[in-house]
């Protein structure tokens, strides 16, 4: 068998494996969430367990028990406190939603009527019909994403499965992480071991750098937005600011969503120009800080993930696989980025590129 035939068979095999894995993820998306969360926890805690086991000369099993115990002691009370506060705030927000929407509609009608004084040709009926026709269509992609997360990621609602299954999966994966990775690496053909090892290092650097920096960006933005909206005096400003920061891992989506929610609330509660300008200033300053200081310094521009690529990966993952897709979107995007750079590098060395 010629070298070209072997190479073609290799690519066909890789493509077939990817198709099968993708099909299984889609079919099993409703039950995989606790397992993916457990693997993600093990990935984050593995450096700490390895350092503890190596530095203090204790077994991997003992180091895993210590680290997982500390992790759960910190995480569970935090989930209870934040969860109870979030449920209370969300309940209050939903209870007041009809009043907020009614007040917002009344304010908008008043402003449109005032505009008609200066612009007589402005027809309120035409504006109202245009808003009714186009408002829903403009939010269809967002609504589709929300429906996908809600339908495909229903395992998140089953808190019991996450609390019971994910820690167990995380413990066993964390304890056996070196053996697991060694067995996977042993399947790589000898000829390509160095290439695959270099690629795994690049992917690991990208994922670790992106997630570590993005968590800091989200926490910083959430704190800033919450504090700023609280200073403005906005009811539910703390919740809106926290949610805006939390969703900021999707570029621009968090800030735009938080801004729209804050504008609806400030128009409903106050409707005065100084308050509206203050809310606009809070989000404008937040975007300036994120674009010029937080993202460049904390996330960095050398991780190889363009914001547009990240946004597409997260939205596509959310639509296809729900919450599970959004969790694995960044790792998959990182792997694809490294693979594409490898293909481009080899293409530029091939006769197809070099010959005139």
mmCIF file of C-alpha atoms in Angstrom:
data_model
loop_
_atom_site.group_PDB
_atom_site.id
_atom_site.type_symbol
_atom_site.label_atom_id
_atom_site.label_comp_id
_atom_site.label_asym_id
_atom_site.label_seq_id
_atom_site.Cartn_x
_atom_site.Cartn_y
_atom_site.Cartn_z
ATOM 1 C CA UNK A 1 0.000 0.000 0.000
ATOM 2 C CA UNK A 2 1.423 3.375 -0.996
ATOM 3 C CA UNK A 3 2.097 6.263 1.374
ATOM 4 C CA UNK A 4 -0.691 8.330 -0.173
ATOM 5 C CA UNK A 5 -3.217 5.528 0.364
ATOM 6 C CA UNK A 6 -2.145 5.155 4.011
ATOM 7 C CA UNK A 7 -2.470 8.893 4.553
ATOM 8 C CA UNK A 8 -5.905 8.923 2.908
ATOM 9 C CA UNK A 9 -7.091 6.048 5.091
ATOM 10 C CA UNK A 10 -5.804 7.862 8.167
ATOM 11 C CA UNK A 11 -7.784 11.007 7.340
ATOM 12 C CA UNK A 12 -10.899 8.976 6.568
ATOM 13 C CA UNK A 13 -10.563 7.196 9.929
ATOM 14 C CA UNK A 14 -10.136 10.497 11.802
ATOM 15 C CA UNK A 15 -13.136 11.998 10.019
ATOM 16 C CA UNK A 16 -15.262 8.918 10.777
ATOM 17 C CA UNK A 17 -14.302 9.020 14.465
ATOM 18 C CA UNK A 18 -15.215 12.710 14.673
ATOM 19 C CA UNK A 19 -18.582 12.049 13.030
ATOM 20 C CA UNK A 20 -19.333 9.193 15.442
ATOM 21 C CA UNK A 21 -18.280 11.234 18.503
ATOM 22 C CA UNK A 22 -20.389 14.191 17.371
ATOM 23 C CA UNK A 23 -23.399 11.938 16.734
ATOM 24 C CA UNK A 24 -23.071 10.324 20.180
ATOM 25 C CA UNK A 25 -22.781 13.730 21.849
ATOM 26 C CA UNK A 26 -25.962 14.867 20.137
ATOM 27 C CA UNK A 27 -27.892 11.691 20.969
ATOM 28 C CA UNK A 28 -26.728 11.554 24.607
ATOM 29 C CA UNK A 29 -26.700 15.335 25.231
ATOM 30 C CA UNK A 30 -29.473 15.083 27.839
ATOM 31 C CA UNK A 31 -27.538 12.786 30.178
ATOM 32 C CA UNK A 32 -23.920 13.815 29.596
ATOM 33 C CA UNK A 33 -23.949 17.116 31.496
ATOM 34 C CA UNK A 34 -23.049 15.755 34.988
ATOM 35 C CA UNK A 35 -20.210 13.700 33.475
ATOM 36 C CA UNK A 36 -18.805 16.617 31.468
ATOM 37 C CA UNK A 37 -18.978 18.840 34.562
ATOM 38 C CA UNK A 38 -17.125 16.166 36.550
ATOM 39 C CA UNK A 39 -14.409 15.897 33.898
ATOM 40 C CA UNK A 40 -14.097 19.697 33.819
ATOM 41 C CA UNK A 41 -13.656 19.786 37.609
ATOM 42 C CA UNK A 42 -10.979 17.104 37.366
ATOM 43 C CA UNK A 43 -9.193 19.076 34.632
ATOM 44 C CA UNK A 44 -9.072 22.211 36.788
ATOM 45 C CA UNK A 45 -7.984 20.419 39.977
ATOM 46 C CA UNK A 46 -5.422 18.073 38.412
ATOM 47 C CA UNK A 47 -2.454 20.519 38.684
ATOM 48 C CA UNK A 48 -3.183 21.023 42.398
ATOM 49 C CA UNK A 49 -3.434 17.276 43.073
ATOM 50 C CA UNK A 50 -0.237 16.567 41.102
ATOM 51 C CA UNK A 51 1.644 19.286 42.986
ATOM 52 C CA UNK A 52 0.380 18.058 46.361
ATOM 53 C CA UNK A 53 1.230 14.428 45.610
ATOM 54 C CA UNK A 54 4.686 15.310 44.277
ATOM 55 C CA UNK A 55 5.682 17.856 46.925
ATOM 56 C CA UNK A 56 4.530 15.977 50.014
ATOM 57 C CA UNK A 57 5.249 12.473 48.676
ATOM 58 C CA UNK A 58 1.736 11.161 49.320
ATOM 59 C CA UNK A 59 -0.351 8.859 47.181
ATOM 60 C CA UNK A 60 -2.446 10.213 44.349
ATOM 61 C CA UNK A 61 -5.539 8.801 46.050
ATOM 62 C CA UNK A 62 -4.864 10.679 49.309
ATOM 63 C CA UNK A 63 -4.099 13.916 47.468
ATOM 64 C CA UNK A 64 -7.359 13.568 45.529
ATOM 65 C CA UNK A 65 -9.359 13.086 48.743
ATOM 66 C CA UNK A 66 -7.799 16.191 50.320
ATOM 67 C CA UNK A 67 -8.295 18.433 47.284
ATOM 68 C CA UNK A 68 -11.842 17.238 46.542
ATOM 69 C CA UNK A 69 -12.789 17.633 50.207
ATOM 70 C CA UNK A 70 -11.558 21.222 50.321
ATOM 71 C CA UNK A 71 -13.215 21.952 46.975
ATOM 72 C CA UNK A 72 -16.618 20.719 48.173
ATOM 73 C CA UNK A 73 -16.306 22.501 51.536
ATOM 74 C CA UNK A 74 -15.796 25.788 49.691
ATOM 75 C CA UNK A 75 -18.197 25.225 46.792
ATOM 76 C CA UNK A 76 -21.324 23.840 48.465
ATOM 77 C CA UNK A 77 -21.905 26.711 50.967
ATOM 78 C CA UNK A 78 -21.197 29.190 48.167
ATOM 79 C CA UNK A 79 -23.793 27.524 45.920
ATOM 80 C CA UNK A 80 -26.375 27.586 48.727
ATOM 81 C CA UNK A 81 -25.802 31.282 49.519
ATOM 82 C CA UNK A 82 -25.669 32.493 45.922
ATOM 83 C CA UNK A 83 -28.492 30.202 44.848
ATOM 84 C CA UNK A 84 -30.878 31.382 47.553
ATOM 85 C CA UNK A 85 -30.064 35.034 46.827
ATOM 86 C CA UNK A 86 -30.455 34.519 43.074
ATOM 87 C CA UNK A 87 -33.774 32.688 43.470
ATOM 88 C CA UNK A 88 -35.095 35.489 45.665
ATOM 89 C CA UNK A 89 -33.999 38.204 43.228
ATOM 90 C CA UNK A 90 -35.269 36.326 40.165
ATOM 91 C CA UNK A 91 -38.594 35.666 41.884
ATOM 92 C CA UNK A 92 -38.961 39.348 42.712
ATOM 93 C CA UNK A 93 -38.012 40.295 39.149
ATOM 94 C CA UNK A 94 -40.519 37.886 37.593
ATOM 95 C CA UNK A 95 -43.254 38.980 40.000
ATOM 96 C CA UNK A 96 -42.734 42.610 38.975
ATOM 97 C CA UNK A 97 -42.276 41.821 35.267
ATOM 98 C CA UNK A 98 -45.851 42.793 34.203
ATOM 99 C CA UNK A 99 -45.527 46.167 35.955
ATOM 100 C CA UNK A 100 -42.082 46.715 34.412
ATOM 101 C CA UNK A 101 -43.304 45.938 30.903
ATOM 102 C CA UNK A 102 -46.443 48.041 31.322
ATOM 103 C CA UNK A 103 -44.460 50.994 32.647
ATOM 104 C CA UNK A 104 -41.902 50.640 29.869
ATOM 105 C CA UNK A 105 -44.632 50.651 27.216
ATOM 106 C CA UNK A 106 -46.268 53.728 28.713
ATOM 107 C CA UNK A 107 -42.973 55.615 28.821
ATOM 108 C CA UNK A 108 -42.221 54.727 25.204
ATOM 109 C CA UNK A 109 -45.671 55.922 24.127
ATOM 110 C CA UNK A 110 -45.162 59.224 25.927
ATOM 111 C CA UNK A 111 -41.787 59.757 24.246
ATOM 112 C CA UNK A 112 -43.134 58.906 20.801
ATOM 113 C CA UNK A 113 -46.024 61.333 21.259
ATOM 114 C CA UNK A 114 -43.547 64.012 22.324
ATOM 115 C CA UNK A 115 -41.495 63.331 19.203
ATOM 116 C CA UNK A 116 -44.612 63.821 17.088
ATOM 117 C CA UNK A 117 -44.732 67.432 18.300
ATOM 118 C CA UNK A 118 -41.377 68.078 16.599
ATOM 119 C CA UNK A 119 -41.869 65.595 13.761
ATOM 120 C CA UNK A 120 -45.534 65.759 12.675
ATOM 121 C CA UNK A 121 -44.968 63.297 9.857
ATOM 122 C CA UNK A 122 -44.067 60.650 12.463
ATOM 123 C CA UNK A 123 -46.914 58.153 12.711
ATOM 124 C CA UNK A 124 -47.305 56.391 16.035
ATOM 125 C CA UNK A 125 -49.380 53.613 14.449
ATOM 126 C CA UNK A 126 -46.661 52.869 11.897
ATOM 127 C CA UNK A 127 -43.980 52.758 14.582
ATOM 128 C CA UNK A 128 -46.077 50.469 16.757
ATOM 129 C CA UNK A 129 -46.804 48.060 13.900
ATOM 130 C CA UNK A 130 -43.141 48.073 12.842
ATOM 131 C CA UNK A 131 -42.049 47.243 16.374
ATOM 132 C CA UNK A 132 -44.567 44.426 16.631
ATOM 133 C CA UNK A 133 -43.467 42.952 13.284
ATOM 134 C CA UNK A 134 -39.705 43.245 13.737
ATOM 135 C CA UNK A 135 -39.166 43.006 17.491
ATOM 136 C CA UNK A 136 -39.813 39.288 17.668
ATOM 137 C CA UNK A 137 -37.792 38.508 14.535
ATOM 138 C CA UNK A 138 -34.747 40.380 15.825
ATOM 139 C CA UNK A 139 -34.634 38.192 18.920
ATOM 140 C CA UNK A 140 -35.249 34.850 17.205
ATOM 141 C CA UNK A 141 -31.564 33.760 17.322
ATOM 142 C CA UNK A 142 -31.367 34.561 21.044
ATOM 143 C CA UNK A 143 -34.667 32.813 21.735
ATOM 144 C CA UNK A 144 -33.497 29.766 19.793
ATOM 145 C CA UNK A 145 -30.333 29.656 21.898
ATOM 146 C CA UNK A 146 -32.337 29.946 25.122
ATOM 147 C CA UNK A 147 -34.723 27.207 24.007
ATOM 148 C CA UNK A 148 -31.774 24.993 23.094
ATOM 149 C CA UNK A 149 -30.139 25.495 26.482
ATOM 150 C CA UNK A 150 -33.442 24.912 28.266
ATOM 151 C CA UNK A 151 -34.437 21.791 26.314
ATOM 152 C CA UNK A 152 -31.072 20.134 25.775
ATOM 153 C CA UNK A 153 -29.560 21.151 29.084
ATOM 154 C CA UNK A 154 -32.406 20.063 31.335
ATOM 155 C CA UNK A 155 -29.893 18.092 33.448
ATOM 156 C CA UNK A 156 -28.947 21.432 35.005
ATOM 157 C CA UNK A 157 -32.462 21.653 36.437
ATOM 158 C CA UNK A 158 -31.941 18.256 38.022
ATOM 159 C CA UNK A 159 -29.649 19.653 40.692
ATOM 160 C CA UNK A 160 -29.590 16.330 42.454
ATOM 161 C CA UNK A 161 -27.846 14.623 39.544
ATOM 162 C CA UNK A 162 -25.206 17.353 39.366
ATOM 163 C CA UNK A 163 -24.583 17.305 43.120
ATOM 164 C CA UNK A 164 -24.372 13.512 43.297
ATOM 165 C CA UNK A 165 -22.896 12.363 39.987
ATOM 166 C CA UNK A 166 -20.462 15.170 39.118
ATOM 167 C CA UNK A 167 -18.364 14.948 42.337
ATOM 168 C CA UNK A 168 -18.109 11.161 41.966
ATOM 169 C CA UNK A 169 -17.011 11.463 38.333
ATOM 170 C CA UNK A 170 -14.580 14.237 39.286
ATOM 171 C CA UNK A 171 -13.043 12.115 42.073
ATOM 172 C CA UNK A 172 -12.401 9.050 39.920
ATOM 173 C CA UNK A 173 -11.201 11.080 36.942
ATOM 174 C CA UNK A 174 -8.916 13.132 39.190
ATOM 175 C CA UNK A 175 -7.491 10.046 40.867
ATOM 176 C CA UNK A 176 -6.856 8.261 37.568
ATOM 177 C CA UNK A 177 -6.036 11.314 35.436
ATOM 178 C CA UNK A 178 -2.372 10.380 34.682
ATOM 179 C CA UNK A 179 -3.326 6.788 33.783
ATOM 180 C CA UNK A 180 -6.230 8.021 31.653
ATOM 181 C CA UNK A 181 -4.093 10.466 29.653
ATOM 182 C CA UNK A 182 -1.228 7.963 29.312
ATOM 183 C CA UNK A 183 -3.562 5.308 27.879
ATOM 184 C CA UNK A 184 -5.000 7.785 25.388
ATOM 185 C CA UNK A 185 -1.545 8.938 24.348
ATOM 186 C CA UNK A 186 -0.435 5.305 23.918
ATOM 187 C CA UNK A 187 -2.991 4.943 21.098
ATOM 188 C CA UNK A 188 -1.268 7.631 19.025
ATOM 189 C CA UNK A 189 0.931 6.210 16.226
ATOM 190 C CA UNK A 190 4.648 6.433 17.021
ATOM 191 C CA UNK A 191 5.316 8.611 13.998
ATOM 192 C CA UNK A 192 2.931 11.321 15.194
ATOM 193 C CA UNK A 193 3.509 11.237 18.968
ATOM 194 C CA UNK A 194 5.622 14.424 18.997
ATOM 195 C CA UNK A 195 3.139 16.312 16.806
ATOM 196 C CA UNK A 196 0.186 15.251 18.953
ATOM 197 C CA UNK A 197 2.062 16.060 22.181
ATOM 198 C CA UNK A 198 2.863 19.560 20.894
ATOM 199 C CA UNK A 199 -0.751 20.030 19.825
ATOM 200 C CA UNK A 200 -2.075 18.915 23.230
ATOM 201 C CA UNK A 201 0.261 21.372 24.955
ATOM 202 C CA UNK A 202 -1.008 24.202 22.758
ATOM 203 C CA UNK A 203 -4.650 23.271 23.390
ATOM 204 C CA UNK A 204 -4.038 23.009 27.129
ATOM 205 C CA UNK A 205 -2.326 26.423 27.167
ATOM 206 C CA UNK A 206 -5.179 28.002 25.213
ATOM 207 C CA UNK A 207 -7.949 26.497 27.355
ATOM 208 C CA UNK A 208 -6.227 27.213 30.673
ATOM 209 C CA UNK A 209 -5.304 30.765 29.677
ATOM 210 C CA UNK A 210 -8.716 31.569 28.266
ATOM 211 C CA UNK A 211 -10.797 30.128 31.097
ATOM 212 C CA UNK A 212 -8.602 31.504 33.877
ATOM 213 C CA UNK A 213 -8.636 34.975 32.366
ATOM 214 C CA UNK A 214 -12.311 34.869 31.395
ATOM 215 C CA UNK A 215 -13.388 33.957 34.928
ATOM 216 C CA UNK A 216 -11.521 37.002 36.238
ATOM 217 C CA UNK A 217 -13.053 39.208 33.531
ATOM 218 C CA UNK A 218 -16.590 37.998 34.315
ATOM 219 C CA UNK A 219 -16.136 38.490 38.065
ATOM 220 C CA UNK A 220 -14.633 41.956 37.592
ATOM 221 C CA UNK A 221 -17.330 43.097 35.156
ATOM 222 C CA UNK A 222 -20.116 41.623 37.280
ATOM 223 C CA UNK A 223 -18.832 43.455 40.345
ATOM 224 C CA UNK A 224 -18.432 46.723 38.417
ATOM 225 C CA UNK A 225 -21.875 46.576 36.782
ATOM 226 C CA UNK A 226 -23.564 45.614 40.069
ATOM 227 C CA UNK A 227 -21.852 48.396 42.006
ATOM 228 C CA UNK A 228 -22.516 50.953 39.258
ATOM 229 C CA UNK A 229 -26.219 50.118 38.928
ATOM 230 C CA UNK A 230 -26.541 50.118 42.721
ATOM 231 C CA UNK A 231 -25.081 53.627 42.817
ATOM 232 C CA UNK A 232 -27.594 54.698 40.166
ATOM 233 C CA UNK A 233 -30.327 53.465 42.519
ATOM 234 C CA UNK A 234 -31.735 50.896 40.139
ATOM 235 C CA UNK A 235 -34.028 48.322 41.687
ATOM 236 C CA UNK A 236 -32.676 44.825 40.963
ATOM 237 C CA UNK A 237 -29.488 46.513 39.731
ATOM 238 C CA UNK A 238 -27.316 44.056 41.655
ATOM 239 C CA UNK A 239 -28.942 41.082 39.934
ATOM 240 C CA UNK A 240 -28.809 42.667 36.475
ATOM 241 C CA UNK A 241 -25.150 43.620 36.924
ATOM 242 C CA UNK A 242 -24.225 40.155 38.161
ATOM 243 C CA UNK A 243 -25.999 38.470 35.241
ATOM 244 C CA UNK A 244 -24.373 40.861 32.753
ATOM 245 C CA UNK A 245 -20.944 39.953 34.125
ATOM 246 C CA UNK A 246 -21.753 36.242 34.242
ATOM 247 C CA UNK A 247 -22.819 36.147 30.579
ATOM 248 C CA UNK A 248 -19.769 38.183 29.527
ATOM 249 C CA UNK A 249 -17.937 34.964 28.632
ATOM 250 C CA UNK A 250 -19.885 35.317 25.359
ATOM 251 C CA UNK A 251 -18.303 38.436 23.779
ATOM 252 C CA UNK A 252 -20.693 41.424 23.696
ATOM 253 C CA UNK A 253 -23.744 39.297 24.556
ATOM 254 C CA UNK A 254 -23.418 39.842 28.318
ATOM 255 C CA UNK A 255 -22.992 43.601 28.132
ATOM 256 C CA UNK A 256 -25.767 44.053 25.524
ATOM 257 C CA UNK A 257 -28.214 41.863 27.466
ATOM 258 C CA UNK A 258 -27.420 43.628 30.742
ATOM 259 C CA UNK A 259 -27.709 47.034 29.092
ATOM 260 C CA UNK A 260 -31.147 46.244 27.615
ATOM 261 C CA UNK A 261 -32.438 44.912 30.948
ATOM 262 C CA UNK A 262 -31.053 47.916 32.808
ATOM 263 C CA UNK A 263 -32.585 50.338 30.295
ATOM 264 C CA UNK A 264 -36.018 48.736 30.636
ATOM 265 C CA UNK A 265 -35.758 48.989 34.431
ATOM 266 C CA UNK A 266 -34.460 52.568 34.546
ATOM 267 C CA UNK A 267 -37.103 53.786 32.081
ATOM 268 C CA UNK A 268 -39.812 52.004 34.077
ATOM 269 C CA UNK A 269 -38.625 53.104 37.520
ATOM 270 C CA UNK A 270 -37.463 56.645 36.763
ATOM 271 C CA UNK A 271 -37.787 57.656 33.133
ATOM 272 C CA UNK A 272 -35.593 60.705 33.715
ATOM 273 C CA UNK A 273 -32.734 61.669 31.430
ATOM 274 C CA UNK A 274 -30.016 61.865 34.172
ATOM 275 C CA UNK A 275 -30.756 58.307 35.351
ATOM 276 C CA UNK A 276 -30.782 56.981 31.786
ATOM 277 C CA UNK A 277 -27.446 58.696 31.051
ATOM 278 C CA UNK A 278 -26.030 57.239 34.267
ATOM 279 C CA UNK A 279 -26.956 53.678 33.203
ATOM 280 C CA UNK A 280 -25.501 54.280 29.737
ATOM 281 C CA UNK A 281 -22.304 55.577 31.367
ATOM 282 C CA UNK A 282 -21.994 52.476 33.573
ATOM 283 C CA UNK A 283 -22.066 50.094 30.605
ATOM 284 C CA UNK A 284 -19.962 52.369 28.393
ATOM 285 C CA UNK A 285 -17.223 52.513 31.050
ATOM 286 C CA UNK A 286 -17.520 48.753 31.569
ATOM 287 C CA UNK A 287 -17.065 48.079 27.855
ATOM 288 C CA UNK A 288 -14.119 50.481 27.714
ATOM 289 C CA UNK A 289 -12.433 48.749 30.648
ATOM 290 C CA UNK A 290 -13.109 45.294 29.193
ATOM 291 C CA UNK A 291 -11.859 46.082 25.698
ATOM 292 C CA UNK A 292 -8.781 48.107 26.659
ATOM 293 C CA UNK A 293 -7.612 46.650 29.963
ATOM 294 C CA UNK A 294 -9.401 43.547 31.290
ATOM 295 C CA UNK A 295 -9.472 41.277 28.241
ATOM 296 C CA UNK A 296 -5.978 42.209 26.918
ATOM 297 C CA UNK A 297 -4.373 41.894 30.360
ATOM 298 C CA UNK A 298 -6.284 38.980 31.912
ATOM 299 C CA UNK A 299 -7.147 36.871 28.881
ATOM 300 C CA UNK A 300 -4.398 38.044 26.563
ATOM 301 C CA UNK A 301 -4.275 38.183 22.818
ATOM 302 C CA UNK A 302 -1.775 35.355 22.371
ATOM 303 C CA UNK A 303 -4.065 32.421 23.204
ATOM 304 C CA UNK A 304 -5.075 32.026 19.572
ATOM 305 C CA UNK A 305 -8.847 32.396 20.001
ATOM 306 C CA UNK A 306 -10.390 35.336 18.171
ATOM 307 C CA UNK A 307 -13.476 36.829 19.900
ATOM 308 C CA UNK A 308 -15.618 36.214 16.797
ATOM 309 C CA UNK A 309 -14.537 32.553 16.733
ATOM 310 C CA UNK A 310 -15.328 32.207 20.451
ATOM 311 C CA UNK A 311 -18.733 33.859 19.998
ATOM 312 C CA UNK A 312 -19.619 31.576 17.086
ATOM 313 C CA UNK A 313 -18.458 28.459 18.955
ATOM 314 C CA UNK A 314 -20.468 29.299 22.085
ATOM 315 C CA UNK A 315 -23.653 30.194 20.216
ATOM 316 C CA UNK A 316 -23.388 27.178 17.902
ATOM 317 C CA UNK A 317 -22.712 24.878 20.853
ATOM 318 C CA UNK A 318 -25.665 26.308 22.751
ATOM 319 C CA UNK A 319 -28.058 25.841 19.819
ATOM 320 C CA UNK A 320 -26.874 22.310 18.974
ATOM 321 C CA UNK A 321 -26.230 20.786 22.402
ATOM 322 C CA UNK A 322 -27.664 23.251 24.918
ATOM 323 C CA UNK A 323 -25.653 23.927 28.060
ATOM 324 C CA UNK A 324 -23.437 20.928 27.306
ATOM 325 C CA UNK A 325 -22.455 22.527 23.992
ATOM 326 C CA UNK A 326 -21.573 25.825 25.664
ATOM 327 C CA UNK A 327 -19.344 24.002 28.172
ATOM 328 C CA UNK A 328 -17.357 22.117 25.519
ATOM 329 C CA UNK A 329 -17.398 24.973 22.964
ATOM 330 C CA UNK A 330 -14.090 26.570 23.987
ATOM 331 C CA UNK A 331 -12.107 23.278 24.150
ATOM 332 C CA UNK A 332 -13.492 22.224 20.762
ATOM 333 C CA UNK A 333 -12.705 25.658 19.288
ATOM 334 C CA UNK A 334 -9.166 25.443 20.680
ATOM 335 C CA UNK A 335 -8.641 21.968 19.186
ATOM 336 C CA UNK A 336 -9.965 23.076 15.801
ATOM 337 C CA UNK A 337 -7.759 26.161 15.872
ATOM 338 C CA UNK A 338 -4.613 24.127 16.581
ATOM 339 C CA UNK A 339 -5.570 21.565 13.916
ATOM 340 C CA UNK A 340 -6.213 24.249 11.295
ATOM 341 C CA UNK A 341 -2.875 25.927 12.040
ATOM 342 C CA UNK A 342 -1.191 22.534 11.651
ATOM 343 C CA UNK A 343 -2.885 21.989 8.276
ATOM 344 C CA UNK A 344 -1.936 25.477 7.062
ATOM 345 C CA UNK A 345 1.668 24.965 8.184
ATOM 346 C CA UNK A 346 1.945 21.702 6.254
ATOM 347 C CA UNK A 347 0.145 23.156 3.254
ATOM 348 C CA UNK A 348 2.732 25.932 2.989
ATOM 349 C CA UNK A 349 5.452 23.253 2.895
ATOM 350 C CA UNK A 350 3.718 21.192 0.206
ATOM 351 C CA UNK A 351 4.478 21.299 -3.534
ATOM 352 C CA UNK A 352 0.947 22.530 -4.138
ATOM 353 C CA UNK A 353 1.863 25.813 -2.401
ATOM 354 C CA UNK A 354 5.560 26.068 -3.322
ATOM 355 C CA UNK A 355 5.447 25.303 -7.033
ATOM 356 C CA UNK A 356 5.057 28.206 -9.479
#
